[in-house]
Amino acid sequence: MKLSVIGTGYVGLVTSACLADVGHEVIGADRDADRIERLRQGRSPIFEPGLEEVLARGAASKRLRFTTDTVEAVRESDVIFITVGTPSLESGNADVTAVAAVAETIAASLTDYRLIVEKSTVPVRTGERIRDQIHLLTRGAVPFDVACNPEFTREGAAVQDFMHPDRIVIGVESERAERLMRDVYRPFDCPILVTNLATAELIKHASNAFLAMKISYINAVANVCERVGADVGLVAQGMGQDARIGRAFLNAGVGYGGSCFPKDVAAFVQIASAAGYEFGLLKEVARINEGQRDVLLRHLTEALWVLANRTIAVLGLAYKPDTDDMRDAPSVPIIERLCRDGAAVRVYDPVAERNARRVLPEVTYCADPYDAARGADAVVLLTEWPEFGRLDLTRLRDVMRRPVLIDGRNVWDPEAARAAGFHYAGMGR
Ligand code: UGA
């Protein structure tokens, strides 16, 4: 099939590369000329394991190409995916300006039937609004359908998730749209759930908010564990062995970040409120999440007494491992607080340094974890990159001024850390 994908951010890039990989002809469009030029040279603008290989296969097979010309992309494809960004507004609502602008461009380029698919994470009823606006602009003269096809891939595992989804959700309003969407996803071996537009949109909100709720739930439990001498890791294991609960997303720590959960929880609260329902549960989910930063800082202050004039080494800046994404990373407010309190901060992240420099200019970037720890009064771990779990703790201790380990992601074995001579504090253990 001939497809186009408008917007080459995380979702758009993975979608276009993977759909080309399964045999479709795909045009990726973006108004950012530098980005398109980079992609034409086969370079991925983001760090995402496996993506450059899939992009290279797409270029070699000539099934994947990139353009800045959205009009051409619309004209040359049967199905058009909208994957532009929907950043958070001050109010918590998602900013859908870019989606609306793409809908206008599509309307202006329509000459015969097209299926327009919203794949960006958007507020419920966006599909309906895209449909109505295109209908108004084309005065009903050109047939088209709008579908909603929410994306459930995770950054850092996006290619793997896209190629092997648990399910594919398709919101449609006509049989023709359903048929086309089923054709797009024919190469994939997983259940396909077909719903109306609003239901598909709601499935995305409800899924992300539920996962965020699982994380805040275990973080709240972790706070109780600390007070009663229980170990949250084992609590999560015991809970997770119940098939109705499941172990996934029960890792306690400094909380969730990234471009999705913080933004999506806030947006879902706003959407529910606008629809007349106060989603107090989700407000609490966000509050618990932000409180986890204070928990970590409390552990640090407990160990060091004061933060002024202390040197703190921070290991891990990205909001999670296997990504260089710094959006809403817990490291940012935590490090800003450390700096405000007069601490000197030395940091190390295996891939996020380039992005981190833009948001955290006032810290010292180090070459490796031991370099970061040199002369430090404490090491604080904020992202569970696998290499941190393999550090030689004795070597780490020997380069530090005070042997203090604050483990924001429960990576190290507390006994091993204490045996290596550390004052150790994890989250809920
Ligand atoms: C999330 C969802 O998992 C995807 O299904 C969805 O498609 C995506 O948002 C999106 O809406 O685009 P993502 O934000 O890439 O994916 O990453 P996750 O692996 O879900 O992690 C999110 C945050 O939760 C990270 O900061 C991670 O450290 C934190 N987390 C995750 C925990 O603190 N504890 C856990 O047990 C799991």
Coordinates of C-alpha atoms and ligand atoms in Angstrom, one line a residue:
M1 CA 0.0 0.0 0.0
K2 CA 1.0 3.6 -0.4
L3 CA 1.2 5.3 2.9
S4 CA 2.4 8.7 4.2
V5 CA 3.3 9.7 7.7
I6 CA 3.2 13.4 8.5
G7 CA 5.6 14.2 11.4
T8 CA 8.9 12.5 11.9
G9 CA 9.2 12.6 15.7
Y10 CA 9.5 9.4 17.7
V11 CA 6.2 8.0 16.7
G12 CA 6.3 9.1 13.1
L13 CA 9.8 7.9 12.4
V14 CA 9.2 4.4 14.0
T15 CA 5.8 4.1 12.2
S16 CA 7.2 5.0 8.8
A17 CA 10.3 2.9 9.1
C18 CA 8.5 -0.2 10.4
L19 CA 5.6 0.1 7.9
A20 CA 8.1 0.2 5.1
D21 CA 9.9 -2.7 6.6
V22 CA 6.8 -4.9 6.4
G23 CA 6.3 -4.1 2.7
H24 CA 4.4 -0.8 2.3
E25 CA 5.6 2.1 0.3
V26 CA 6.0 4.9 2.8
I27 CA 6.6 8.7 2.5
G28 CA 7.7 10.3 5.7
A29 CA 7.0 14.1 5.7
D30 CA 8.2 16.8 8.0
R31 CA 8.5 20.6 7.5
D32 CA 11.8 20.5 9.3
A33 CA 14.2 20.5 6.4
D34 CA 17.3 19.7 8.5
R35 CA 15.7 16.7 9.9
I36 CA 14.6 15.5 6.4
E37 CA 18.1 16.0 5.1
R38 CA 19.6 14.0 7.9
L39 CA 17.1 11.2 7.3
R40 CA 17.9 11.2 3.6
Q41 CA 21.5 10.6 4.5
G42 CA 20.4 7.6 6.6
R43 CA 21.0 9.2 10.0
S44 CA 18.4 8.9 12.7
P45 CA 17.8 12.2 14.5
I46 CA 16.9 10.3 17.7
F47 CA 18.7 7.5 19.7
E48 CA 16.4 4.5 19.4
P49 CA 17.9 1.0 19.4
G50 CA 17.5 -0.8 16.0
L51 CA 15.9 2.2 14.3
E52 CA 18.9 3.1 12.0
E53 CA 19.0 -0.5 10.7
V54 CA 15.3 -0.4 9.8
L55 CA 15.7 3.1 8.2
A56 CA 18.6 1.7 6.2
R57 CA 16.6 -1.3 5.0
G58 CA 13.8 1.1 4.0
A59 CA 16.2 3.3 2.0
A60 CA 17.8 0.2 0.3
S61 CA 14.5 -1.2 -0.7
K62 CA 13.4 2.2 -1.9
R63 CA 10.1 1.7 -0.1
L64 CA 10.9 4.5 2.4
R65 CA 11.6 8.1 1.4
F66 CA 11.4 11.4 3.1
T67 CA 10.2 14.8 2.0
T68 CA 9.4 18.3 3.3
D69 CA 6.5 18.4 0.8
T70 CA 3.3 17.4 2.7
V71 CA 1.1 18.1 -0.3
E72 CA 3.0 15.6 -2.4
A73 CA 2.9 13.1 0.4
V74 CA -0.9 13.4 0.7
R75 CA -1.4 13.2 -3.1
E76 CA 0.7 10.1 -3.5
S77 CA -0.7 7.9 -0.7
D78 CA -3.9 6.0 0.1
V79 CA -3.6 6.3 3.8
I80 CA -2.1 9.3 5.7
F81 CA -1.0 9.0 9.3
I82 CA -0.8 12.2 11.4
T83 CA 2.1 11.8 13.9
V84 CA 2.9 15.4 14.8
G85 CA 3.6 16.5 18.3
T86 CA 1.0 17.4 20.9
P87 CA 2.9 19.1 23.7
S88 CA 1.4 20.0 27.0
L89 CA 0.0 23.5 27.5
E90 CA 0.3 25.3 30.9
S91 CA -3.2 24.2 31.7
G92 CA -2.4 20.5 31.3
N93 CA -4.4 20.3 28.1
A94 CA -2.6 18.9 25.0
D95 CA -1.7 21.5 22.3
V96 CA -3.3 20.2 19.1
T97 CA -2.3 23.2 16.9
A98 CA 0.1 21.1 14.9
V99 CA -2.6 18.4 14.3
A100 CA -5.1 21.0 13.2
A101 CA -2.5 22.6 10.8
V102 CA -1.8 19.2 9.2
A103 CA -5.6 18.6 8.9
E104 CA -5.8 21.9 6.9
T105 CA -2.9 20.9 4.7
I106 CA -4.5 17.6 4.0
A107 CA -7.9 19.2 3.2
A108 CA -6.2 21.6 0.8
S109 CA -4.5 18.7 -1.0
L110 CA -7.4 16.2 -1.2
T111 CA -8.6 15.4 -4.8
D112 CA -10.0 11.9 -4.2
Y113 CA -10.7 9.4 -1.4
R114 CA -8.1 9.2 1.4
L115 CA -8.1 7.7 4.8
I116 CA -6.6 10.0 7.4
V117 CA -5.4 8.3 10.5
E118 CA -4.6 10.1 13.7
K119 CA -1.7 8.4 15.5
S120 CA -0.4 11.2 17.7
T121 CA -1.6 11.0 21.3
V122 CA -4.5 13.4 21.2
P123 CA -7.5 14.4 23.4
V124 CA -10.6 12.3 22.9
R125 CA -12.8 13.7 20.1
T126 CA -9.8 15.0 18.1
G127 CA -10.7 12.5 15.3
E128 CA -14.2 13.9 15.1
R129 CA -12.8 17.4 14.9
I130 CA -10.3 16.5 12.2
R131 CA -13.2 15.0 10.2
D132 CA -15.5 18.0 10.7
Q133 CA -12.9 20.5 9.8
I134 CA -11.8 18.7 6.6
H135 CA -15.5 18.3 5.7
L136 CA -16.0 22.1 6.1
L137 CA -12.9 23.0 4.2
T138 CA -13.6 20.6 1.3
R139 CA -17.3 21.5 1.4
G140 CA -18.1 17.9 1.4
A141 CA -16.9 17.6 -2.2
V142 CA -14.2 14.9 -1.7
P143 CA -14.9 11.6 0.0
F144 CA -12.6 10.7 2.9
D145 CA -12.5 8.9 6.2
V146 CA -10.8 9.6 9.5
A147 CA -9.5 6.7 11.7
C148 CA -7.8 6.7 15.1
N149 CA -4.9 4.3 15.6
P150 CA -3.2 4.9 18.9
E151 CA 0.4 4.0 19.3
F152 CA 1.5 1.9 22.3
T153 CA 5.3 1.6 21.7
R154 CA 7.8 2.6 24.4
E155 CA 10.8 4.7 23.7
G156 CA 13.9 2.6 23.9
A157 CA 12.0 -0.5 22.7
A158 CA 10.0 1.2 20.0
V159 CA 11.0 -0.9 17.0
Q160 CA 10.6 -4.1 18.9
D161 CA 7.2 -3.0 20.3
F162 CA 6.0 -1.8 16.9
M163 CA 6.9 -5.0 15.1
H164 CA 5.4 -7.2 17.9
P165 CA 2.5 -5.4 19.4
D166 CA 0.2 -6.9 22.1
R167 CA -2.7 -5.5 20.2
I168 CA -3.6 -3.0 17.5
V169 CA -6.5 -0.6 18.1
I170 CA -8.4 0.9 15.3
G171 CA -11.2 3.4 15.6
V172 CA -13.2 3.8 12.5
E173 CA -16.5 5.1 11.2
S174 CA -16.9 3.1 8.0
E175 CA -16.3 -0.3 6.6
R176 CA -14.0 1.1 3.9
A177 CA -11.8 2.6 6.6
E178 CA -11.8 -0.6 8.6
R179 CA -10.8 -2.6 5.5
L180 CA -8.0 -0.2 4.7
M181 CA -6.6 -0.3 8.2
R182 CA -6.8 -4.1 8.3
D183 CA -4.8 -4.1 5.1
V184 CA -2.2 -1.8 6.5
Y185 CA -1.7 -4.2 9.5
R186 CA -2.1 -7.5 7.7
P187 CA 1.6 -8.4 8.1
F188 CA 1.2 -8.2 11.9
D189 CA 0.3 -11.2 14.0
C190 CA -1.7 -9.9 16.9
P191 CA -5.3 -9.2 17.9
I192 CA -6.9 -6.2 16.2
L193 CA -9.6 -4.4 18.2
V194 CA -12.0 -2.3 16.1
T195 CA -14.0 0.4 17.8
N196 CA -15.5 3.8 17.1
L197 CA -13.2 6.9 17.1
A198 CA -13.8 8.1 20.7
T199 CA -13.3 4.6 22.1
A200 CA -10.0 4.1 20.4
E201 CA -8.9 7.6 21.7
L202 CA -10.0 6.7 25.2
I203 CA -8.1 3.3 25.1
K204 CA -4.9 5.3 24.7
H205 CA -5.7 7.7 27.6
A206 CA -6.8 4.9 29.8
S207 CA -3.8 2.7 29.1
N208 CA -1.1 5.3 29.8
A209 CA -2.9 6.6 32.9
F210 CA -3.3 3.1 34.2
L211 CA 0.4 2.4 33.8
A212 CA 1.3 5.7 35.5
M213 CA -1.1 4.7 38.3
K214 CA 0.6 1.4 38.7
I215 CA 3.9 3.2 39.2
S216 CA 2.5 5.7 41.6
Y217 CA 0.8 2.9 43.5
I218 CA 4.0 1.0 44.1
N219 CA 5.8 4.3 44.9
A220 CA 3.1 5.0 47.6
V221 CA 3.6 1.4 48.9
A222 CA 7.4 2.0 48.9
N223 CA 6.8 5.0 51.2
V224 CA 5.0 2.8 53.6
C225 CA 7.7 0.0 53.3
E226 CA 10.3 2.5 54.4
R227 CA 8.4 3.3 57.5
V228 CA 7.7 -0.3 58.5
G229 CA 10.9 -2.0 57.5
A230 CA 9.5 -3.9 54.5
D231 CA 11.2 -4.3 51.1
V232 CA 9.1 -2.9 48.2
G233 CA 10.9 -5.1 45.7
L234 CA 9.7 -8.2 47.3
V235 CA 6.2 -6.7 47.8
A236 CA 6.1 -6.1 44.1
Q237 CA 7.2 -9.6 43.4
G238 CA 4.6 -11.1 45.7
M239 CA 1.9 -8.9 44.1
G240 CA 3.1 -9.5 40.6
Q241 CA 2.9 -13.3 41.0
D242 CA -0.9 -12.8 41.1
A243 CA -1.8 -13.0 37.4
R244 CA -4.6 -10.5 37.9
I245 CA -2.0 -7.9 39.0
G246 CA 1.2 -8.7 37.0
R247 CA 4.7 -7.6 37.9
A248 CA 5.2 -5.1 35.1
F249 CA 5.3 -1.4 36.0
L250 CA 5.7 -2.1 39.7
N251 CA 9.3 -0.8 40.0
A252 CA 9.5 1.8 42.7
G253 CA 11.8 4.8 42.2
V254 CA 12.1 8.5 41.6
G255 CA 8.9 8.3 39.5
Y256 CA 7.9 8.3 35.8
G257 CA 9.0 11.0 33.3
G258 CA 9.2 11.2 29.6
S259 CA 7.1 12.8 26.9
C260 CA 4.0 10.6 27.6
F261 CA 3.0 9.8 31.2
P262 CA 3.3 13.3 32.8
K263 CA 1.6 14.9 29.9
D264 CA -1.0 12.3 29.3
V265 CA -2.1 12.0 33.0
A266 CA -2.5 15.8 33.1
A267 CA -4.4 15.8 29.8
F268 CA -6.7 13.0 30.9
V269 CA -7.6 14.9 34.1
Q270 CA -8.4 17.9 31.9
I271 CA -10.4 15.9 29.4
A272 CA -12.5 14.2 32.1
S273 CA -13.1 17.6 33.9
A274 CA -14.2 19.2 30.7
A275 CA -16.6 16.3 30.2
G276 CA -18.0 16.9 33.8
Y277 CA -16.0 14.2 35.7
E278 CA -13.4 15.1 38.4
F279 CA -10.7 12.4 38.0
G280 CA -9.3 12.8 41.5
L281 CA -7.6 9.4 41.4
L282 CA -5.3 10.6 38.6
K283 CA -4.6 13.9 40.3
E284 CA -3.2 11.9 43.2
V285 CA -1.2 9.7 40.8
A286 CA 0.6 12.9 39.5
R287 CA 1.1 14.2 43.1
I288 CA 2.6 10.9 44.3
N289 CA 4.9 11.0 41.3
E290 CA 6.3 14.5 42.0
G291 CA 6.6 13.6 45.7
Q292 CA 9.2 10.9 44.8
R293 CA 11.8 13.5 44.1
D294 CA 11.4 14.8 47.6
V295 CA 11.8 11.3 49.0
L296 CA 15.1 10.9 47.2
L297 CA 16.3 14.3 48.3
R298 CA 15.3 13.5 51.9
H299 CA 17.4 10.3 51.8
L300 CA 20.3 12.4 50.5
T301 CA 19.9 15.1 53.2
E302 CA 19.6 12.3 55.8
A303 CA 23.0 11.0 54.8
L304 CA 24.8 14.3 54.2
W305 CA 23.1 16.6 56.8
V306 CA 23.4 19.7 54.5
L307 CA 23.7 20.0 50.7
A308 CA 25.5 23.3 50.5
N309 CA 29.1 22.9 49.4
R310 CA 28.7 19.1 49.0
T311 CA 29.6 17.5 45.7
I312 CA 27.0 15.2 44.3
A313 CA 27.6 12.7 41.5
V314 CA 24.4 11.9 39.5
L315 CA 24.4 8.7 37.4
G316 CA 21.8 8.7 34.7
L317 CA 20.0 11.8 33.3
A318 CA 17.5 10.4 30.7
Y319 CA 14.0 9.7 31.9
K320 CA 14.7 6.0 31.5
P321 CA 17.4 3.7 30.0
D322 CA 17.9 3.2 26.3
T323 CA 16.9 6.7 25.3
D324 CA 18.6 10.1 25.1
D325 CA 15.3 11.8 25.8
M326 CA 15.3 14.4 28.6
R327 CA 11.7 15.4 28.4
D328 CA 10.2 15.6 31.9
A329 CA 13.1 13.5 33.2
P330 CA 13.1 13.5 37.0
S331 CA 16.8 14.3 36.9
V332 CA 16.1 17.9 35.8
P333 CA 14.1 19.1 38.9
I334 CA 16.3 17.0 41.2
I335 CA 19.5 18.5 39.9
E336 CA 18.0 22.0 39.8
R337 CA 17.2 21.6 43.5
L338 CA 20.7 20.4 44.3
C339 CA 22.2 23.4 42.6
R340 CA 19.8 25.8 44.3
D341 CA 20.8 24.3 47.6
G342 CA 24.4 25.1 46.9
A343 CA 25.7 21.6 45.9
A344 CA 28.2 21.1 43.1
V345 CA 26.8 18.5 40.7
R346 CA 28.9 16.1 38.5
V347 CA 26.9 14.0 36.1
Y348 CA 27.2 11.1 33.7
D349 CA 24.8 9.5 31.2
P350 CA 25.9 7.1 28.5
V351 CA 23.8 8.8 25.7
A352 CA 21.7 11.7 27.0
E353 CA 24.5 14.2 27.5
R354 CA 23.9 16.2 24.3
N355 CA 20.2 16.7 25.1
A356 CA 21.0 17.3 28.8
R357 CA 23.4 20.1 28.2
R358 CA 20.5 22.2 26.8
V359 CA 18.4 21.9 30.0
L360 CA 21.1 21.4 32.6
P361 CA 23.9 23.8 31.7
E362 CA 25.2 24.4 35.2
V363 CA 26.6 20.9 36.0
T364 CA 29.9 19.2 35.2
Y365 CA 29.6 16.5 32.5
C366 CA 31.9 13.6 33.2
A367 CA 33.4 10.8 31.0
D368 CA 32.3 7.8 33.1
P369 CA 30.7 6.9 36.4
Y370 CA 34.0 6.8 38.3
D371 CA 35.0 10.2 36.9
A372 CA 31.7 11.6 38.1
A373 CA 32.2 10.1 41.5
R374 CA 35.7 11.5 42.0
G375 CA 35.7 13.6 45.2
A376 CA 31.9 13.3 45.5
D377 CA 30.1 13.2 48.9
A378 CA 27.4 11.0 47.4
V379 CA 26.5 9.1 44.3
V380 CA 22.8 9.4 43.3
L381 CA 21.5 7.0 40.7
L382 CA 18.5 8.4 38.7
T383 CA 18.3 6.2 35.5
E384 CA 18.8 2.4 35.6
W385 CA 21.3 2.0 32.7
P386 CA 22.5 -1.6 32.9
E387 CA 26.1 -0.5 33.1
F388 CA 25.5 1.1 36.5
G389 CA 24.4 -2.3 38.0
R390 CA 27.8 -3.7 37.0
L391 CA 30.0 -1.0 38.6
D392 CA 32.8 -2.0 40.8
L393 CA 31.5 -0.6 44.1
T394 CA 34.9 -0.8 45.9
R395 CA 36.5 1.2 43.1
L396 CA 33.6 3.7 43.2
R397 CA 33.9 4.1 47.0
D398 CA 37.7 4.6 46.8
V399 CA 37.4 7.7 44.5
M400 CA 34.7 9.4 46.7
R401 CA 35.0 11.7 49.6
R402 CA 32.1 10.2 51.5
P403 CA 30.9 6.7 50.8
V404 CA 27.2 7.5 50.2
L405 CA 25.0 5.7 47.6
I406 CA 21.4 7.0 47.0
D407 CA 19.8 4.5 44.7
G408 CA 16.8 6.2 43.0
R409 CA 15.9 3.1 40.9
N410 CA 16.8 0.2 43.3
V411 CA 19.5 -1.1 41.1
W412 CA 22.1 -2.1 43.6
D413 CA 21.8 -4.9 46.2
P414 CA 21.7 -3.1 49.5
E415 CA 23.7 -5.8 51.3
A416 CA 26.5 -5.7 48.6
A417 CA 26.6 -1.9 48.8
R418 CA 26.8 -2.0 52.6
A419 CA 29.4 -4.7 52.5
A420 CA 31.5 -2.4 50.2
G421 CA 31.4 0.1 52.9
F422 CA 28.6 2.4 51.7
H423 CA 25.9 4.2 53.5
Y424 CA 23.1 3.0 51.2
A425 CA 19.5 4.2 50.7
G426 CA 17.1 2.9 48.1
M427 CA 13.5 3.7 47.4
G428 CA 11.2 1.7 49.7
R429 CA 13.6 -1.0 50.9
Ligands
UGA1 C1 4.8 5.0 27.5 C2 3.9 3.7 27.4 O1 4.6 2.6 28.1 C3 3.7 3.3 26.0 O2 2.9 2.2 25.9 C4 3.1 4.5 25.2 O3 3.0 4.2 23.8 C5 4.0 5.7 25.3 O4 4.2 6.0 26.7 C6 3.4 6.8 24.6 O5 2.3 7.3 25.0 O6 3.9 7.2 23.5 P1 7.4 5.5 27.4 O7 7.1 6.8 28.1 O8 8.3 5.5 26.2 O9 6.1 4.7 27.1 O10 8.2 4.7 28.5 P2 7.9 3.6 29.7 O11 8.7 2.5 29.5 O12 6.4 3.4 29.8 O13 8.4 4.4 31.0 C7 7.8 5.7 31.4 C8 8.3 6.1 32.7 O14 7.9 5.3 33.7 C9 9.9 6.1 32.8 O15 10.3 7.3 33.4 C10 10.2 4.9 33.7 O16 11.4 5.1 34.4 C11 9.0 4.9 34.6 N1 8.7 3.6 35.2 C12 8.3 2.6 34.4 C13 8.8 3.5 36.5 O17 9.2 4.4 37.3 N2 8.5 2.2 37.1 C14 8.1 1.2 36.3 O18 7.8 0.1 36.9 C15 8.0 1.4 35.0

